[in-house]
XYZ file of C-alpha atoms in Angstrom:
682
model
C 29.231 7.966 -10.460
C 28.477 4.277 -9.852
C 27.756 2.622 -13.210
C 30.236 -0.225 -13.141
C 28.018 -3.045 -11.886
C 29.253 -6.214 -13.570
C 26.868 -8.742 -15.032
C 28.331 -11.400 -12.741
C 27.817 -9.262 -9.645
C 24.269 -8.542 -10.713
C 23.521 -12.214 -11.207
C 24.847 -13.031 -7.743
C 22.968 -10.134 -6.174
C 19.673 -11.427 -7.524
C 20.000 -14.812 -5.816
C 18.091 -15.310 -2.602
C 16.572 -11.850 -2.284
C 13.124 -13.263 -1.626
C 11.548 -11.200 -4.405
C 7.770 -11.366 -4.439
C 6.560 -14.066 -6.810
C 3.005 -14.205 -8.115
C 3.097 -17.927 -8.637
C -0.474 -18.325 -9.840
C 0.511 -17.305 -13.344
C 0.531 -20.859 -14.679
C -2.886 -21.554 -13.170
C -4.188 -18.314 -14.633
C -2.971 -19.304 -18.101
C -4.562 -22.747 -17.765
C -7.861 -21.209 -16.676
C -7.754 -18.756 -19.568
C -7.093 -21.572 -22.051
C -10.032 -23.540 -20.706
C -12.320 -20.515 -20.769
C -11.350 -19.768 -24.365
C -13.049 -22.971 -25.478
C -16.386 -21.723 -24.125
C -18.193 -18.913 -25.931
C -18.497 -15.905 -23.638
C -21.675 -13.889 -23.345
C -21.496 -10.280 -24.501
C -20.944 -7.858 -21.655
C -20.414 -4.210 -20.738
C -17.388 -3.033 -18.760
C -17.111 0.483 -17.358
C -13.947 1.976 -15.912
C -13.793 3.337 -13.285
C -15.866 0.520 -11.781
C -19.058 0.580 -9.722
C -18.814 2.264 -6.298
C -15.581 4.023 -7.198
C -14.917 7.135 -5.125
C -13.173 10.264 -6.363
C -11.688 13.391 -4.895
C -13.338 16.285 -6.688
C -10.953 17.524 -9.372
C -8.834 14.353 -9.466
C -8.002 13.292 -13.014
C -8.858 9.924 -14.525
C -9.598 8.170 -17.814
C -13.182 7.111 -18.555
C -13.740 3.997 -20.663
C -16.677 1.846 -21.729
C -16.115 -1.511 -23.404
C -18.614 -3.780 -25.146
C -16.885 -7.147 -25.086
C -17.423 -10.581 -26.669
C -19.862 -9.279 -29.262
C -21.218 -11.757 -31.776
C -23.010 -9.036 -33.763
C -23.281 -5.268 -33.982
C -25.361 -4.131 -30.978
C -26.541 -1.005 -32.787
C -26.710 2.462 -31.288
C -24.791 2.959 -28.042
C -25.917 5.354 -25.307
C -23.581 6.364 -22.476
C -25.023 8.841 -19.988
C -23.983 10.327 -16.661
C -26.901 11.478 -14.533
C -29.025 11.429 -17.685
C -26.671 13.509 -19.842
C -24.365 12.247 -22.583
C -20.996 11.435 -21.026
C -19.103 13.279 -23.753
C -21.098 16.416 -22.968
C -20.541 16.019 -19.215
C -16.782 15.816 -19.690
C -16.669 18.296 -22.575
C -14.585 15.928 -24.679
C -15.457 13.532 -27.524
C -14.947 9.794 -27.303
C -12.015 8.076 -28.893
C -13.794 5.131 -30.505
C -12.046 1.852 -31.276
C -13.261 -1.607 -32.187
C -12.280 -5.173 -33.020
C -14.275 -8.018 -34.518
C -15.771 -8.741 -31.092
C -15.602 -5.449 -29.187
C -16.286 -1.731 -29.220
C -14.553 0.795 -26.971
C -15.353 4.392 -26.017
C -12.599 6.287 -24.187
C -12.251 9.838 -22.859
C -8.925 10.561 -21.189
C -7.797 13.104 -18.615
C -11.178 14.125 -17.212
C -12.456 14.960 -13.718
C -15.623 15.510 -11.701
C -15.383 18.983 -10.244
C -18.605 18.961 -8.195
C -19.071 16.584 -5.243
C -22.084 14.287 -5.369
C -23.364 10.967 -6.682
C -22.980 10.221 -10.390
C -24.799 7.391 -12.177
C -23.321 6.052 -15.398
C -25.824 4.214 -17.604
C -24.759 2.288 -20.710
C -27.235 0.859 -23.234
C -26.352 -0.964 -26.443
C -29.208 -3.007 -27.825
C -30.062 -5.581 -25.171
C -26.861 -4.866 -23.268
C -27.115 -2.570 -20.249
C -24.853 -1.595 -17.391
C -25.256 0.914 -14.567
C -22.513 2.003 -12.166
C -22.518 4.667 -9.475
C -19.701 6.946 -8.396
C -19.287 9.103 -5.322
C -17.311 12.319 -5.641
C -16.063 13.847 -2.394
C -14.601 17.157 -1.360
C -11.849 16.952 1.216
C -12.823 17.900 4.740
C -11.715 21.491 5.264
C -12.442 21.630 9.002
C -10.061 21.051 11.873
C -6.289 21.206 12.094
C -4.590 20.336 8.823
C -1.300 18.631 8.068
C 1.368 20.325 6.021
C 3.248 17.077 5.436
C 2.253 13.414 5.195
C 4.594 10.469 5.748
C 3.167 7.086 4.764
C 5.005 4.009 6.022
C 4.116 0.735 4.325
C 5.440 -2.385 5.957
C 5.065 -4.641 2.953
C 3.286 -7.799 4.111
C 3.329 -6.587 7.737
C 0.494 -8.549 9.308
C -0.579 -8.127 12.920
C 1.659 -11.098 13.707
C 4.655 -9.299 12.183
C 4.127 -6.395 14.585
C 3.946 -8.836 17.497
C 7.124 -10.637 16.402
C 8.947 -7.328 16.126
C 7.781 -6.244 19.578
C 8.859 -9.542 21.150
C 12.312 -9.556 19.568
C 12.895 -5.833 20.047
C 11.425 -5.234 23.502
C 11.023 -8.608 25.195
C 8.595 -9.690 27.910
C 8.844 -10.137 31.659
C 6.152 -12.230 33.349
C 3.816 -11.651 30.423
C 4.209 -7.890 30.166
C 6.210 -6.227 27.419
C 9.303 -4.395 28.596
C 8.562 -1.643 26.094
C 6.581 -0.808 22.977
C 7.491 -0.222 19.365
C 7.346 3.311 17.982
C 4.286 2.381 15.919
C 2.575 1.014 19.052
C 2.589 4.499 20.594
C 0.524 6.253 17.917
C -2.730 8.118 18.626
C -5.075 6.124 16.426
C -5.392 2.502 15.401
C -7.546 0.929 12.718
C -7.779 -2.220 10.617
C -7.635 -2.190 6.824
C -9.251 -4.574 4.340
C -7.086 -5.268 1.309
C -8.876 -7.161 -1.495
C -8.511 -5.917 -5.073
C -11.185 -5.472 -7.730
C -10.465 -8.889 -9.263
C -9.328 -11.103 -6.392
C -9.825 -11.831 -2.712
C -6.081 -11.955 -2.065
C -4.154 -8.961 -3.324
C -0.621 -8.396 -4.491
C 1.442 -5.367 -3.512
C 0.753 -3.483 -6.737
C -2.988 -2.965 -6.586
C -3.046 -2.632 -2.797
C -0.376 0.088 -2.825
C -2.191 1.650 -5.774
C -5.339 1.902 -3.635
C -3.409 3.867 -0.999
C -2.032 6.234 -3.609
C -5.151 6.790 -5.753
C -8.252 5.919 -3.729
C -9.202 3.395 -6.430
C -9.152 -0.384 -6.592
C -7.087 -2.020 -9.296
C -6.377 -5.574 -10.451
C -3.488 -7.859 -9.499
C -0.296 -6.445 -11.068
C -1.998 -3.095 -11.809
C -0.573 0.294 -10.792
C -2.607 3.507 -11.073
C -4.966 2.034 -13.663
C -8.180 0.158 -14.280
C -7.576 -2.837 -16.573
C -8.819 -2.770 -20.152
C -9.177 -5.279 -23.013
C -6.029 -4.328 -24.945
C -2.746 -6.237 -25.012
C -0.665 -3.189 -24.157
C 0.043 -2.718 -20.463
C 0.657 1.004 -20.857
C -2.636 2.249 -22.354
C -5.087 1.179 -19.627
C -7.407 3.827 -18.099
C -5.361 5.869 -15.649
C -6.244 7.324 -12.256
C -4.186 10.167 -10.825
C -1.910 9.453 -7.872
C -1.713 11.562 -4.725
C 1.857 12.563 -5.608
C 0.705 13.852 -8.993
C -2.147 15.785 -7.374
C 0.098 17.393 -4.776
C 2.730 18.446 -7.277
C 0.298 20.034 -9.731
C -2.026 21.673 -7.202
C 0.241 22.703 -4.317
C 3.815 22.487 -5.512
C 4.590 20.043 -2.709
C 7.671 17.862 -2.751
C 7.467 14.086 -3.074
C 9.802 11.422 -1.706
C 9.984 7.667 -2.268
C 12.139 5.478 -0.032
C 12.281 1.681 -0.145
C 14.613 -1.209 0.546
C 13.363 -2.912 -2.630
C 14.003 -2.027 -6.236
C 12.606 1.482 -6.505
C 10.617 0.264 -9.529
C 8.982 -2.505 -7.474
C 5.240 -2.490 -6.840
C 4.921 -0.439 -3.644
C 7.319 2.427 -4.465
C 6.175 2.349 -8.100
C 2.574 2.951 -6.998
C 3.476 6.523 -6.024
C 4.053 7.506 -9.664
C 3.102 4.677 -12.022
C 0.371 3.842 -14.519
C 0.718 0.342 -15.925
C -1.252 -2.895 -16.031
C 1.944 -4.860 -15.518
C 4.114 -4.204 -12.487
C 6.976 -5.939 -14.302
C 7.289 -2.930 -16.673
C 10.274 -1.813 -14.611
C 12.231 0.004 -17.347
C 9.095 2.028 -18.103
C 8.434 2.626 -14.397
C 11.955 4.042 -14.051
C 11.050 6.467 -16.845
C 7.803 7.363 -15.057
C 9.904 8.270 -12.027
C 11.921 10.600 -14.205
C 8.763 12.104 -15.705
C 7.302 13.060 -12.302
C 10.713 13.741 -10.727
C 10.075 13.174 -7.031
C 12.535 15.293 -5.095
C 13.873 12.208 -3.278
C 14.229 8.667 -4.640
C 16.129 6.163 -2.473
C 16.312 2.383 -2.842
C 17.634 -0.408 -5.034
C 17.031 -1.139 -8.692
C 19.871 0.658 -10.490
C 19.813 -2.006 -13.224
C 16.803 -0.278 -14.799
C 18.500 3.144 -14.795
C 21.630 2.069 -16.641
C 21.968 2.003 -20.457
C 22.075 -1.478 -21.964
C 25.741 -0.999 -22.829
C 26.596 -0.958 -19.102
C 27.298 -4.429 -17.636
C 24.432 -5.413 -15.341
C 21.846 -3.210 -17.046
C 18.335 -4.569 -17.489
C 17.333 -1.974 -20.060
C 16.924 -2.743 -23.754
C 17.895 0.746 -24.866
C 20.689 3.237 -24.299
C 18.818 5.583 -21.977
C 21.032 6.717 -19.112
C 18.466 7.695 -16.500
C 21.061 8.346 -13.806
C 22.699 10.846 -16.126
C 19.309 12.352 -16.966
C 18.528 12.843 -13.275
C 21.910 14.459 -12.689
C 21.310 16.843 -15.593
C 17.994 17.744 -13.919
C 19.778 18.871 -10.769
C 19.863 15.695 -8.692
C 22.702 14.558 -6.472
C 23.381 10.871 -7.104
C 24.387 8.537 -4.258
C 25.347 4.869 -4.607
C 26.387 4.013 -1.037
C 25.717 4.827 2.596
C 28.835 6.969 2.561
C 27.772 9.079 -0.411
C 24.207 9.336 0.938
C 25.514 10.811 4.174
C 27.573 13.342 2.236
C 24.724 14.387 -0.077
C 23.516 17.988 0.461
C 20.007 18.617 1.730
C 19.515 21.586 -0.568
C 19.403 19.538 -3.785
C 17.113 16.846 -5.126
C 18.426 13.381 -4.412
C 18.587 10.068 -6.286
C 20.120 7.196 -4.321
C 20.402 3.692 -5.804
C 22.297 1.304 -3.548
C 21.914 -2.041 -5.293
C 21.172 -3.216 -8.837
C 18.267 -5.271 -7.490
C 16.566 -5.266 -4.072
C 18.728 -4.004 -1.241
C 19.934 -6.699 1.125
C 17.955 -7.241 4.300
C 18.841 -5.460 7.536
C 20.323 -8.479 9.302
C 22.817 -9.121 6.508
C 23.633 -5.431 6.080
C 24.121 -4.824 9.802
C 26.328 -7.883 10.339
C 28.374 -7.392 7.171
C 27.342 -10.840 5.957
C 29.513 -11.018 2.829
C 28.003 -14.345 1.794
C 24.774 -12.434 1.244
C 26.079 -8.941 0.428
C 28.779 -9.933 -2.080
C 30.315 -6.624 -3.232
C 27.500 -4.382 -1.946
C 28.888 -3.805 1.533
C 28.046 -0.094 1.950
C 24.244 0.063 1.845
C 22.412 2.517 4.135
C 19.782 1.490 6.660
C 16.172 2.560 6.368
C 16.178 5.107 9.174
C 19.162 6.955 7.704
C 17.405 6.995 4.333
C 14.277 8.336 6.022
C 16.198 11.059 7.853
C 17.955 12.177 4.680
C 14.656 12.210 2.792
C 13.058 14.414 5.463
C 16.082 16.728 5.446
C 15.709 17.290 1.700
C 11.911 17.381 1.473
C 11.422 19.747 4.416
C 13.226 22.483 2.464
C 9.952 23.043 0.570
C 7.721 25.552 2.359
C 4.700 24.063 0.579
C 5.111 20.766 2.398
C 5.844 17.219 1.282
C 4.507 13.697 0.844
C 6.913 10.877 1.666
C 6.306 7.157 1.205
C 8.674 4.831 3.074
C 8.528 1.073 2.511
C 9.970 -1.706 4.622
C 10.009 -4.027 1.618
C 11.651 -7.195 2.888
C 9.199 -7.759 5.703
C 7.250 -9.267 2.821
C 10.071 -10.685 0.743
C 11.504 -12.701 3.622
C 8.107 -14.045 4.688
C 7.738 -15.379 1.138
C 10.843 -17.465 1.844
C 9.531 -18.406 5.333
C 12.512 -16.594 6.839
C 10.558 -14.918 9.605
C 13.705 -13.869 11.507
C 15.051 -11.729 8.652
C 11.548 -10.401 8.083
C 11.266 -9.395 11.728
C 14.628 -7.621 11.759
C 13.367 -5.589 8.783
C 10.151 -4.777 10.664
C 12.229 -3.470 13.567
C 14.348 -1.482 11.112
C 11.209 0.178 9.754
C 10.060 0.911 13.289
C 13.346 2.746 13.871
C 12.592 4.815 10.761
C 9.127 5.541 12.167
C 10.853 6.878 15.276
C 12.885 9.266 13.117
C 9.703 10.519 11.461
C 7.946 10.947 14.786
C 10.760 13.097 16.179
C 10.358 15.384 13.175
C 6.577 15.427 13.594
C 6.777 16.196 17.316
C 9.180 19.064 16.711
C 7.118 20.693 13.951
C 3.542 19.774 14.882
C 2.360 19.801 11.267
C 3.061 16.271 10.027
C 0.706 13.310 9.753
C 2.326 9.864 9.955
C 0.405 6.801 8.792
C 1.799 3.292 9.281
C 0.132 0.332 7.609
C 0.687 -2.721 5.405
C -0.435 -3.508 1.891
C -1.472 -7.098 2.615
C -1.043 -9.898 5.101
C 0.897 -13.167 5.290
C 0.066 -16.499 6.865
C 2.762 -16.436 9.564
C 1.576 -16.933 13.138
C 3.208 -17.429 16.534
C 2.276 -20.868 17.872
C 4.493 -20.738 20.951
C 8.225 -21.213 21.465
C 10.761 -23.718 20.151
C 13.140 -25.412 22.611
C 15.417 -28.450 22.202
C 16.661 -28.476 25.809
C 15.143 -31.884 26.590
C 16.481 -33.538 23.452
C 13.383 -33.137 21.317
C 13.524 -31.462 17.921
C 11.270 -30.714 14.979
C 7.539 -30.574 15.667
C 8.011 -32.221 19.058
C 10.074 -29.240 20.232
C 7.326 -26.682 19.564
C 6.055 -25.700 23.012
C 2.469 -24.502 23.286
C 0.249 -23.150 26.084
C 1.921 -23.561 29.512
C 4.983 -25.120 27.878
C 5.544 -21.997 25.759
C 7.928 -20.302 28.151
C 9.111 -16.883 27.076
C 11.856 -16.666 24.425
C 15.324 -15.644 25.598
C 16.502 -13.205 22.953
C 19.157 -10.812 24.284
C 19.748 -7.179 23.303
C 22.900 -6.425 25.279
C 23.795 -3.279 23.315
C 20.222 -1.924 23.597
C 19.936 -1.099 19.907
C 16.450 -2.622 19.656
C 17.625 -5.711 17.744
C 18.397 -9.133 19.203
C 22.132 -9.685 19.298
C 21.601 -13.154 17.830
C 18.468 -14.632 16.196
C 19.617 -18.151 17.180
C 18.906 -18.574 20.888
C 18.019 -21.664 22.884
C 14.331 -20.767 23.163
C 13.006 -19.110 20.000
C 9.623 -18.096 18.715
C 7.842 -20.990 17.035
C 6.464 -19.322 13.912
C 4.256 -21.438 11.665
C 2.932 -20.713 8.179
C -0.569 -21.502 6.970
C -0.129 -20.891 3.231
C 3.197 -22.253 2.051
C 4.718 -25.022 -0.101
C 6.399 -28.052 1.406
C 9.474 -26.800 3.276
C 11.937 -27.807 5.963
C 11.928 -25.979 9.288
C 14.630 -26.855 11.795
C 14.424 -23.466 13.557
C 18.062 -22.773 12.792
C 18.815 -19.386 11.245
C 19.877 -19.578 7.598
C 23.348 -18.214 6.850
C 21.954 -16.584 3.694
C 18.381 -16.129 2.454
C 17.324 -19.495 1.050
C 14.403 -20.565 -1.141
C 11.977 -22.793 0.817
C 11.157 -25.047 -2.155
C 12.863 -26.105 -5.370
C 11.595 -27.433 -8.687
C 11.743 -31.203 -9.109
C 10.304 -32.318 -12.461
C 7.610 -29.645 -12.432
C 6.692 -30.012 -8.742
C 7.986 -27.792 -5.944
C 9.495 -29.856 -3.123
C 11.095 -28.877 0.161
C 14.617 -27.498 -0.243
C 17.157 -29.376 1.947
C 19.487 -26.373 1.687
C 17.252 -24.670 4.257
C 18.478 -27.128 6.902
C 21.545 -26.693 9.075
C 22.484 -30.206 7.955
C 21.038 -30.758 4.467
C 22.227 -34.405 4.544
C 20.523 -35.270 7.826
C 19.167 -38.832 7.275
C 16.302 -38.033 9.646
C 15.544 -34.654 8.037
C 11.878 -35.415 7.423
C 11.181 -34.712 11.088
C 11.638 -31.093 10.023
C 9.332 -31.381 7.001
C 6.319 -29.076 6.949
C 3.662 -30.276 4.540
C 2.444 -27.408 2.414
C -1.065 -26.114 1.838
C -0.660 -24.482 -1.585
C -0.491 -25.961 -5.092
C 2.903 -27.683 -5.499
C 2.841 -27.209 -9.278
C 2.432 -23.424 -9.151
C 3.568 -22.031 -5.787
C 7.218 -22.163 -4.787
C 6.933 -19.681 -1.906
C 4.684 -18.768 0.983
C 1.851 -16.568 -0.322
C -0.188 -13.540 0.709
C -3.455 -13.879 2.613
C -6.668 -11.853 2.723
C -6.462 -11.088 6.465
C -7.005 -7.497 7.547
C -3.863 -5.489 8.295
C -3.066 -2.959 11.038
C -2.949 0.812 10.665
C -1.535 3.341 13.123
C -1.717 7.132 12.742
C -0.154 10.087 14.533
C -0.428 13.848 14.144
C -2.933 16.283 12.599
C -5.575 14.320 10.715
C -4.968 11.065 12.576
C -8.646 11.105 13.617
C -9.584 10.142 10.054
C -8.094 6.682 10.636
C -10.424 4.765 12.938
C -12.429 1.542 12.864
C -12.446 -0.736 9.842
C -11.268 0.908 6.618
C -11.160 -0.260 3.027
C -7.675 0.316 1.640
C -9.026 3.018 -0.686
C -10.204 4.974 2.365
C -6.615 5.414 3.532
C -6.114 7.669 0.514
C -9.115 9.788 1.510
C -7.861 9.964 5.097
C -4.623 11.500 3.856
C -6.518 13.825 1.514
C -8.760 14.983 4.356
C -5.794 15.531 6.653
C -4.320 17.846 4.030
C -7.635 19.524 3.195
C -6.682 18.995 -0.444
C -8.769 21.164 -2.768
C -8.163 20.476 -6.471
C -11.052 22.506 -7.885
C -10.554 25.947 -6.366
C -14.115 25.803 -5.052
C -14.958 27.796 -1.954
C -13.990 25.786 1.086
C -16.683 24.886 3.604
C -15.012 25.225 7.005
C -18.158 24.669 9.066
C -18.130 21.757 11.491
C -20.878 19.406 10.377
C -22.215 16.558 12.514
C -24.638 13.742 11.797
C -28.083 14.979 12.851
C -29.400 11.654 14.149
C -26.266 10.827 16.122
C -26.072 14.315 17.634
C -29.760 14.446 18.578
C -29.616 10.971 20.121
C -26.568 12.018 22.119
C -28.609 14.882 23.561
C -31.549 12.593 24.363
C -33.713 13.690 21.456
C -35.391 11.794 18.611
C -35.236 12.162 14.827
C -37.930 10.993 12.398
C -38.001 11.217 8.602
C -41.140 11.311 6.454
C -40.073 10.025 3.050
C -43.388 11.074 1.500
C -43.020 14.754 2.426
C -39.191 14.674 2.430
C -39.178 16.269 5.863
C -37.201 15.472 9.013
C -38.425 16.318 12.522
C -36.210 16.663 15.591
C -37.754 16.574 19.045
C -35.804 17.528 22.146
C -37.002 18.798 25.545
C -40.538 19.160 24.255
C -39.531 21.327 21.300
C -39.780 20.160 17.675
C -37.914 21.493 14.667
C -38.865 20.424 11.135
C -36.370 20.380 8.273
C -37.788 20.543 4.770
C -35.174 18.761 2.677
C -36.824 19.916 -0.544
C -36.941 23.647 0.194
C -33.875 23.714 2.447
C -35.814 25.563 5.172
C -36.229 24.803 8.855
C -39.259 25.689 10.962
C -40.740 25.377 14.407
C -44.438 25.944 15.102
C -44.745 26.724 11.363
C -42.333 29.636 11.660
C -39.183 29.709 9.535
C -36.022 29.664 11.640
C -32.304 29.763 10.855
C -30.656 26.360 10.945
C -27.708 25.124 8.898
C -28.262 21.664 7.426
C -27.482 19.596 4.334
C -27.448 15.983 3.151
C -24.315 14.011 2.395
C -23.715 11.619 -0.493
C -25.309 8.766 1.496
C -28.486 10.766 2.108
C -27.675 11.360 5.774
C -28.690 14.746 7.206
C -25.859 16.865 8.585
C -26.209 19.969 10.744
C -23.890 22.401 12.450
C -24.167 21.631 16.132
C -24.239 25.297 17.153
C -27.190 26.168 14.894
C -29.185 23.116 16.033
C -28.639 23.912 19.706
C -29.712 27.497 19.065
C -32.848 26.362 17.215
C -33.829 23.995 20.009
C -33.363 26.711 22.595
């Protein structure tokens, strides 16, 4: 068993990993200090928030807060569709208060019946109304037995393009091949903002994919509350939790980051603070996914072990082994691990090293961790273990350092990791093609500001900005893949991609590949300045020709930052039709739920194929009119008119009752079964 990580090795391993930094913390503290000097108006906060959507039967915590009170507001009324919330949920409130607040909490509740629910809060002059939509999963069509979700952390559209260029190349403007993710059935775009900010971090965006709910920056599987504790905020159930309790499905989590990091943690976690990594490791043990593969062993080791980051003597690796898990600490031991047992693999005390350094045996970067597996081998092993369960499985695979290396403006290492994830997608697709029962979804949690401006070439003696070739001067890059493994043999070629960053600190860019991952900016008396160590020649007297002036706050941001741009989504397999057009990130959760036909309530499943009445009638050349006064809808086609009485639920033609199947959805749209409408219209 690997528990002998030294403190020195751990310290070295943590240098230059490009870990995601939320560098607005100082600004946030300053803003909070300034706001504290201004008296806040009393307000009502309801969690879940307005326009939240739920899968019927999914568990959550309900909470109402009256905040910044200057006096007792008096009697408090909290109703849901006109009934007392405590009666609706069948549980009493847990009531708490401070000098300036009152809280009403009911934990572990669910809406079992689909529909629209209106929450109304009244406390003296304070009022708040929020609306929820509760959905049943679509039971029609072919259903998936398994779901594999790939998250390319920070994988913007430009990251996909970079990976395709470096992996496949172009000839006279046409790509010589496509990535695995390029070949999928469906494509969509995903919006990524959180409930509290335009630009998201990985925690609340990954949480949206796993719960169907928005969260706040740093939040995982929760809505934020007004308490100091990060572990008592209102929870929302994750898809993994739903699948384990309702179907007995297996769950797998694979990442090249610390397994407690935001994206993998979102599969199981409930915390307001993504930095609660020791607690997140314990949450992993509580749910016990059948496969856990990644870095982050420092949070599994008791504090007595050199290199541990725990503050107690819990030995989580030992606990997992006692629970029947095989433990692997290297590529060699992962390969030897049996597929018939649950599997815990931790291959680095911190984030795993990036693919380029792992694949080239770059000891300057790897230090003593020279036997780490690649992402596609981890994915294959996870599938081998998870597919033993006849009830199916849910697997989340993250290409973590696509993001982490963009933060350090090291787009080459980021792109190699994007190609590595694409290889893992190919492994998953082979499994899906063979079995025909697996949905694969590929997306990103947020975007970055990297963009391809052209190519960089010093062949005429120019360098720096003058060597960036645009438009007709941007001749195609000359990366070579002689061994046909899908990766460039060398990232340093004579004509490279010219990648520019729109949201970064001051940094040096000489378009020479860094020997090891290197921070783009360093602290100089409280201001982040460009790091000369990023240059091939840090002592170059003319180095300012490589200086890129930043666009972010030099007192708070030391790295390139996330952006609010939409991100790509690709889907393949049964249920892929649920992923089309422009989707909010919470809708990705419901797409997966619909592909599985997940029923948490035991209610009778409606397998009829419903279509939108207006769209279907228009397609046939007919017209649809609604009379809001009488609550009736008339359909006219080929001279025949059918009237639907939405109040009585009856259909008629020439004042005679006829059989026609129709209903309204949560948006008030009328749905019909196409066969019954065609029969009614003759």
